[in-house]
């Protein structure tokens, strides 16, 4: 029976133990963390948009092949109990989705593994030979609420019937029914921690 409830999960640091698919790749490609932090600051100050931020970050990897990226991103660990929790919610009729500012390759793999049908994340773009040539910012870290509103309209479920589960302030969307902070690294505006 459908309960007219929607659960939005963040991915990195929430469903998987790793805090960021981007960090996984930056570490693998030995990117200088100070450059990554400068790029993030430009984005957070709204000097650049999410597409430009992605473009600047992926240029630091020097056009790797898709297989290399897949190999790095397949080394994730699900948090303990997440499979059972997702099954519990599905059996009770909740609609489940992942909304992640992470990377599609990882988000879609995890969504498939857990049987979560709705997945929004940022895309990497590859040429016909499989080399990375760009990216698309489908999930703007600062605008996750817009995706929640779109899902609310699409499924005709009021935003107050949404539950959001994440671990950063970016995940704690105003207007949803319940905000759950899972293993937050800072104090968040959440209903439950």
PDB file of C-alpha atoms in Angstrom:
ATOM      1  CA  UNK A   1       0.000   0.000   0.000  1.00  0.00           C
ATOM      2  CA  UNK A   2       1.412   3.385  -1.007  1.00  0.00           C
ATOM      3  CA  UNK A   3       1.729   5.701   1.963  1.00  0.00           C
ATOM      4  CA  UNK A   4       2.216   8.845  -0.121  1.00  0.00           C
ATOM      5  CA  UNK A   5       5.633   9.199   1.439  1.00  0.00           C
ATOM      6  CA  UNK A   6       8.882   9.810  -0.367  1.00  0.00           C
ATOM      7  CA  UNK A   7      12.344   9.220   1.072  1.00  0.00           C
ATOM      8  CA  UNK A   8      15.262  11.076  -0.490  1.00  0.00           C
ATOM      9  CA  UNK A   9      18.697   9.742   0.371  1.00  0.00           C
ATOM     10  CA  UNK A  10      21.958  11.526  -0.174  1.00  0.00           C
ATOM     11  CA  UNK A  11      24.565   9.021  -1.371  1.00  0.00           C
ATOM     12  CA  UNK A  12      28.069   9.916  -0.244  1.00  0.00           C
ATOM     13  CA  UNK A  13      28.469   9.619   3.518  1.00  0.00           C
ATOM     14  CA  UNK A  14      24.855   8.471   3.861  1.00  0.00           C
ATOM     15  CA  UNK A  15      24.286   5.255   1.899  1.00  0.00           C
ATOM     16  CA  UNK A  16      27.987   4.596   1.409  1.00  0.00           C
ATOM     17  CA  UNK A  17      30.769   5.145   3.937  1.00  0.00           C
ATOM     18  CA  UNK A  18      32.873   7.208   1.544  1.00  0.00           C
ATOM     19  CA  UNK A  19      32.173  10.934   1.926  1.00  0.00           C
ATOM     20  CA  UNK A  20      32.554  11.825  -1.742  1.00  0.00           C
ATOM     21  CA  UNK A  21      32.943  10.153  -5.123  1.00  0.00           C
ATOM     22  CA  UNK A  22      34.783  13.309  -6.163  1.00  0.00           C
ATOM     23  CA  UNK A  23      37.225  12.874  -3.256  1.00  0.00           C
ATOM     24  CA  UNK A  24      37.780   9.236  -4.225  1.00  0.00           C
ATOM     25  CA  UNK A  25      38.807  10.314  -7.725  1.00  0.00           C
ATOM     26  CA  UNK A  26      40.838  13.336  -6.614  1.00  0.00           C
ATOM     27  CA  UNK A  27      42.787  11.065  -4.277  1.00  0.00           C
ATOM     28  CA  UNK A  28      43.324   8.424  -6.970  1.00  0.00           C
ATOM     29  CA  UNK A  29      44.596  11.014  -9.460  1.00  0.00           C
ATOM     30  CA  UNK A  30      46.766  12.666  -6.762  1.00  0.00           C
ATOM     31  CA  UNK A  31      45.134  16.078  -7.121  1.00  0.00           C
ATOM     32  CA  UNK A  32      46.402  18.862  -4.871  1.00  0.00           C
ATOM     33  CA  UNK A  33      43.688  19.295  -2.178  1.00  0.00           C
ATOM     34  CA  UNK A  34      44.271  23.060  -2.046  1.00  0.00           C
ATOM     35  CA  UNK A  35      43.208  23.390  -5.702  1.00  0.00           C
ATOM     36  CA  UNK A  36      40.091  21.312  -5.052  1.00  0.00           C
ATOM     37  CA  UNK A  37      39.239  23.503  -2.049  1.00  0.00           C
ATOM     38  CA  UNK A  38      39.726  26.705  -4.090  1.00  0.00           C
ATOM     39  CA  UNK A  39      37.351  25.379  -6.757  1.00  0.00           C
ATOM     40  CA  UNK A  40      34.765  24.550  -4.082  1.00  0.00           C
ATOM     41  CA  UNK A  41      35.079  28.025  -2.544  1.00  0.00           C
ATOM     42  CA  UNK A  42      34.469  29.653  -5.936  1.00  0.00           C
ATOM     43  CA  UNK A  43      31.293  27.590  -6.250  1.00  0.00           C
ATOM     44  CA  UNK A  44      30.077  28.231  -2.699  1.00  0.00           C
ATOM     45  CA  UNK A  45      30.620  31.988  -3.179  1.00  0.00           C
ATOM     46  CA  UNK A  46      28.558  31.696  -6.391  1.00  0.00           C
ATOM     47  CA  UNK A  47      31.425  32.979  -8.526  1.00  0.00           C
ATOM     48  CA  UNK A  48      31.074  29.863 -10.696  1.00  0.00           C
ATOM     49  CA  UNK A  49      28.107  27.553 -11.277  1.00  0.00           C
ATOM     50  CA  UNK A  50      27.989  23.797 -10.778  1.00  0.00           C
ATOM     51  CA  UNK A  51      28.854  23.022 -14.428  1.00  0.00           C
ATOM     52  CA  UNK A  52      31.982  25.182 -14.293  1.00  0.00           C
ATOM     53  CA  UNK A  53      32.961  23.622 -10.943  1.00  0.00           C
ATOM     54  CA  UNK A  54      32.662  20.135 -12.425  1.00  0.00           C
ATOM     55  CA  UNK A  55      34.639  21.200 -15.506  1.00  0.00           C
ATOM     56  CA  UNK A  56      37.437  22.649 -13.359  1.00  0.00           C
ATOM     57  CA  UNK A  57      37.604  19.566 -11.130  1.00  0.00           C
ATOM     58  CA  UNK A  58      37.637  16.956 -13.888  1.00  0.00           C
ATOM     59  CA  UNK A  59      40.377  18.811 -15.789  1.00  0.00           C
ATOM     60  CA  UNK A  60      42.595  18.026 -12.806  1.00  0.00           C
ATOM     61  CA  UNK A  61      42.305  14.306 -13.678  1.00  0.00           C
ATOM     62  CA  UNK A  62      43.870  14.715 -17.164  1.00  0.00           C
ATOM     63  CA  UNK A  63      41.237  12.918 -19.295  1.00  0.00           C
ATOM     64  CA  UNK A  64      41.180   9.412 -17.820  1.00  0.00           C
ATOM     65  CA  UNK A  65      39.367   6.498 -19.408  1.00  0.00           C
ATOM     66  CA  UNK A  66      35.903   5.525 -18.170  1.00  0.00           C
ATOM     67  CA  UNK A  67      37.221   2.111 -17.076  1.00  0.00           C
ATOM     68  CA  UNK A  68      39.725   3.762 -14.716  1.00  0.00           C
ATOM     69  CA  UNK A  69      36.976   5.892 -13.162  1.00  0.00           C
ATOM     70  CA  UNK A  70      34.691   2.861 -12.818  1.00  0.00           C
ATOM     71  CA  UNK A  71      37.495   0.887 -11.155  1.00  0.00           C
ATOM     72  CA  UNK A  72      38.057   3.654  -8.590  1.00  0.00           C
ATOM     73  CA  UNK A  73      34.360   4.160  -7.858  1.00  0.00           C
ATOM     74  CA  UNK A  74      33.536   0.475  -7.457  1.00  0.00           C
ATOM     75  CA  UNK A  75      35.590   0.481  -4.239  1.00  0.00           C
ATOM     76  CA  UNK A  76      32.745   1.757  -2.073  1.00  0.00           C
ATOM     77  CA  UNK A  77      31.268   0.281   1.095  1.00  0.00           C
ATOM     78  CA  UNK A  78      27.566   0.412   1.938  1.00  0.00           C
ATOM     79  CA  UNK A  79      26.850   1.593   5.468  1.00  0.00           C
ATOM     80  CA  UNK A  80      25.828  -1.168   7.823  1.00  0.00           C
ATOM     81  CA  UNK A  81      22.110  -1.950   7.695  1.00  0.00           C
ATOM     82  CA  UNK A  82      21.265   0.151   4.633  1.00  0.00           C
ATOM     83  CA  UNK A  83      20.077  -2.811   2.526  1.00  0.00           C
ATOM     84  CA  UNK A  84      17.683  -3.898   5.255  1.00  0.00           C
ATOM     85  CA  UNK A  85      16.478  -0.330   5.829  1.00  0.00           C
ATOM     86  CA  UNK A  86      15.770   0.196   2.126  1.00  0.00           C
ATOM     87  CA  UNK A  87      13.870  -3.116   1.984  1.00  0.00           C
ATOM     88  CA  UNK A  88      11.872  -2.114   5.077  1.00  0.00           C
ATOM     89  CA  UNK A  89      10.839   1.174   3.453  1.00  0.00           C
ATOM     90  CA  UNK A  90       9.998  -0.456   0.110  1.00  0.00           C
ATOM     91  CA  UNK A  91       7.778  -3.079   1.782  1.00  0.00           C
ATOM     92  CA  UNK A  92       5.833  -0.266   3.418  1.00  0.00           C
ATOM     93  CA  UNK A  93       5.195   1.472   0.116  1.00  0.00           C
ATOM     94  CA  UNK A  94       7.612   4.370   0.364  1.00  0.00           C
ATOM     95  CA  UNK A  95       8.923   5.819  -2.874  1.00  0.00           C
ATOM     96  CA  UNK A  96      12.715   6.005  -2.668  1.00  0.00           C
ATOM     97  CA  UNK A  97      15.205   8.172  -4.475  1.00  0.00           C
ATOM     98  CA  UNK A  98      18.848   9.153  -4.406  1.00  0.00           C
ATOM     99  CA  UNK A  99      19.647  12.837  -4.914  1.00  0.00           C
ATOM    100  CA  UNK A 100      23.408  13.214  -4.910  1.00  0.00           C
ATOM    101  CA  UNK A 101      25.814  15.901  -6.018  1.00  0.00           C
ATOM    102  CA  UNK A 102      28.183  13.000  -6.563  1.00  0.00           C
ATOM    103  CA  UNK A 103      28.843  11.142  -9.803  1.00  0.00           C
ATOM    104  CA  UNK A 104      26.341   9.181 -11.895  1.00  0.00           C
ATOM    105  CA  UNK A 105      28.568   6.128 -12.348  1.00  0.00           C
ATOM    106  CA  UNK A 106      28.596   5.481  -8.600  1.00  0.00           C
ATOM    107  CA  UNK A 107      25.077   6.732  -7.807  1.00  0.00           C
ATOM    108  CA  UNK A 108      23.452   4.546 -10.469  1.00  0.00           C
ATOM    109  CA  UNK A 109      25.474   1.483  -9.442  1.00  0.00           C
ATOM    110  CA  UNK A 110      24.388   1.860  -5.806  1.00  0.00           C
ATOM    111  CA  UNK A 111      20.775   2.596  -6.795  1.00  0.00           C
ATOM    112  CA  UNK A 112      20.728  -0.605  -8.881  1.00  0.00           C
ATOM    113  CA  UNK A 113      22.266  -2.621  -6.058  1.00  0.00           C
ATOM    114  CA  UNK A 114      19.644  -1.405  -3.575  1.00  0.00           C
ATOM    115  CA  UNK A 115      16.689  -1.441  -5.975  1.00  0.00           C
ATOM    116  CA  UNK A 116      16.140   2.328  -5.786  1.00  0.00           C
ATOM    117  CA  UNK A 117      14.459   3.426  -9.010  1.00  0.00           C
ATOM    118  CA  UNK A 118      14.915   7.192  -8.842  1.00  0.00           C
ATOM    119  CA  UNK A 119      18.442   8.557  -9.017  1.00  0.00           C
ATOM    120  CA  UNK A 120      19.649  12.086  -9.659  1.00  0.00           C
ATOM    121  CA  UNK A 121      23.365  12.851  -9.782  1.00  0.00           C
ATOM    122  CA  UNK A 122      25.951  14.692 -11.837  1.00  0.00           C
ATOM    123  CA  UNK A 123      27.010  13.139 -15.134  1.00  0.00           C
ATOM    124  CA  UNK A 124      30.427  12.506 -16.576  1.00  0.00           C
ATOM    125  CA  UNK A 125      30.666  12.661 -20.368  1.00  0.00           C
ATOM    126  CA  UNK A 126      32.983  10.406 -22.382  1.00  0.00           C
ATOM    127  CA  UNK A 127      34.021  10.405 -26.036  1.00  0.00           C
ATOM    128  CA  UNK A 128      33.467   7.456 -28.383  1.00  0.00           C
ATOM    129  CA  UNK A 129      36.734   5.868 -27.193  1.00  0.00           C
ATOM    130  CA  UNK A 130      35.714   6.128 -23.539  1.00  0.00           C
ATOM    131  CA  UNK A 131      37.878   9.073 -22.471  1.00  0.00           C
ATOM    132  CA  UNK A 132      36.476  11.734 -20.150  1.00  0.00           C
ATOM    133  CA  UNK A 133      35.691  14.955 -22.000  1.00  0.00           C
ATOM    134  CA  UNK A 134      33.243  16.764 -19.735  1.00  0.00           C
ATOM    135  CA  UNK A 135      30.513  16.716 -17.163  1.00  0.00           C
ATOM    136  CA  UNK A 136      26.986  17.960 -16.514  1.00  0.00           C
ATOM    137  CA  UNK A 137      25.726  19.388 -13.241  1.00  0.00           C
ATOM    138  CA  UNK A 138      22.336  17.718 -12.832  1.00  0.00           C
ATOM    139  CA  UNK A 139      22.370  18.161  -9.039  1.00  0.00           C
ATOM    140  CA  UNK A 140      23.454  21.567  -7.841  1.00  0.00           C
ATOM    141  CA  UNK A 141      24.661  21.141  -4.267  1.00  0.00           C
ATOM    142  CA  UNK A 142      23.094  24.468  -3.290  1.00  0.00           C
ATOM    143  CA  UNK A 143      19.749  23.722  -5.000  1.00  0.00           C
ATOM    144  CA  UNK A 144      18.680  20.238  -3.904  1.00  0.00           C
ATOM    145  CA  UNK A 145      15.327  21.666  -2.780  1.00  0.00           C
ATOM    146  CA  UNK A 146      14.398  22.300  -6.430  1.00  0.00           C
ATOM    147  CA  UNK A 147      14.766  18.594  -7.194  1.00  0.00           C
ATOM    148  CA  UNK A 148      12.630  17.731  -4.155  1.00  0.00           C
ATOM    149  CA  UNK A 149       9.946  20.175  -5.364  1.00  0.00           C
ATOM    150  CA  UNK A 150      10.030  18.642  -8.856  1.00  0.00           C
ATOM    151  CA  UNK A 151       9.647  15.146  -7.388  1.00  0.00           C
ATOM    152  CA  UNK A 152       6.782  16.416  -5.216  1.00  0.00           C
ATOM    153  CA  UNK A 153       4.976  17.709  -8.307  1.00  0.00           C
ATOM    154  CA  UNK A 154       5.768  14.652 -10.435  1.00  0.00           C
ATOM    155  CA  UNK A 155       4.489  12.149  -7.863  1.00  0.00           C
ATOM    156  CA  UNK A 156       1.765  14.440  -6.483  1.00  0.00           C
ATOM    157  CA  UNK A 157       3.109  14.009  -2.968  1.00  0.00           C
ATOM    158  CA  UNK A 158       3.271  17.121  -0.776  1.00  0.00           C
ATOM    159  CA  UNK A 159       6.782  18.161   0.250  1.00  0.00           C
ATOM    160  CA  UNK A 160       5.672  17.796   3.880  1.00  0.00           C
ATOM    161  CA  UNK A 161       5.371  14.043   3.210  1.00  0.00           C
ATOM    162  CA  UNK A 162       9.040  13.824   2.204  1.00  0.00           C
ATOM    163  CA  UNK A 163      11.770  12.452   4.426  1.00  0.00           C
ATOM    164  CA  UNK A 164      15.327  13.547   3.674  1.00  0.00           C
ATOM    165  CA  UNK A 165      18.318  11.550   4.910  1.00  0.00           C
ATOM    166  CA  UNK A 166      21.784  13.037   4.595  1.00  0.00           C
ATOM    167  CA  UNK A 167      24.843  14.064   6.536  1.00  0.00           C
ATOM    168  CA  UNK A 168      25.551  17.677   5.525  1.00  0.00           C
ATOM    169  CA  UNK A 169      23.727  20.981   5.707  1.00  0.00           C
ATOM    170  CA  UNK A 170      23.214  20.799   1.948  1.00  0.00           C
ATOM    171  CA  UNK A 171      20.940  17.779   2.510  1.00  0.00           C
ATOM    172  CA  UNK A 172      18.701  19.385   5.144  1.00  0.00           C
ATOM    173  CA  UNK A 173      16.041  20.759   2.781  1.00  0.00           C
ATOM    174  CA  UNK A 174      13.574  23.240   4.266  1.00  0.00           C
ATOM    175  CA  UNK A 175       9.902  22.375   3.844  1.00  0.00           C
ATOM    176  CA  UNK A 176      10.196  18.592   3.962  1.00  0.00           C
ATOM    177  CA  UNK A 177       8.328  16.676   6.650  1.00  0.00           C
ATOM    178  CA  UNK A 178      11.287  15.019   8.342  1.00  0.00           C
ATOM    179  CA  UNK A 179      15.016  15.752   8.113  1.00  0.00           C
ATOM    180  CA  UNK A 180      17.339  13.013   9.351  1.00  0.00           C
ATOM    181  CA  UNK A 181      21.051  13.725   9.782  1.00  0.00           C
ATOM    182  CA  UNK A 182      22.972  10.469   9.543  1.00  0.00           C
ATOM    183  CA  UNK A 183      26.462  10.627  11.070  1.00  0.00           C
ATOM    184  CA  UNK A 184      26.773  14.406  10.601  1.00  0.00           C
ATOM    185  CA  UNK A 185      30.186  15.995  10.980  1.00  0.00           C
ATOM    186  CA  UNK A 186      28.627  19.223  12.303  1.00  0.00           C
ATOM    187  CA  UNK A 187      25.445  20.340  14.068  1.00  0.00           C
ATOM    188  CA  UNK A 188      22.622  20.409  11.517  1.00  0.00           C
ATOM    189  CA  UNK A 189      19.049  21.675  11.364  1.00  0.00           C
ATOM    190  CA  UNK A 190      17.616  18.155  11.507  1.00  0.00           C
ATOM    191  CA  UNK A 191      14.606  16.602  13.217  1.00  0.00           C
ATOM    192  CA  UNK A 192      16.560  13.455  14.054  1.00  0.00           C
ATOM    193  CA  UNK A 193      20.241  12.623  14.305  1.00  0.00           C
TER     194      UNK A 193
END
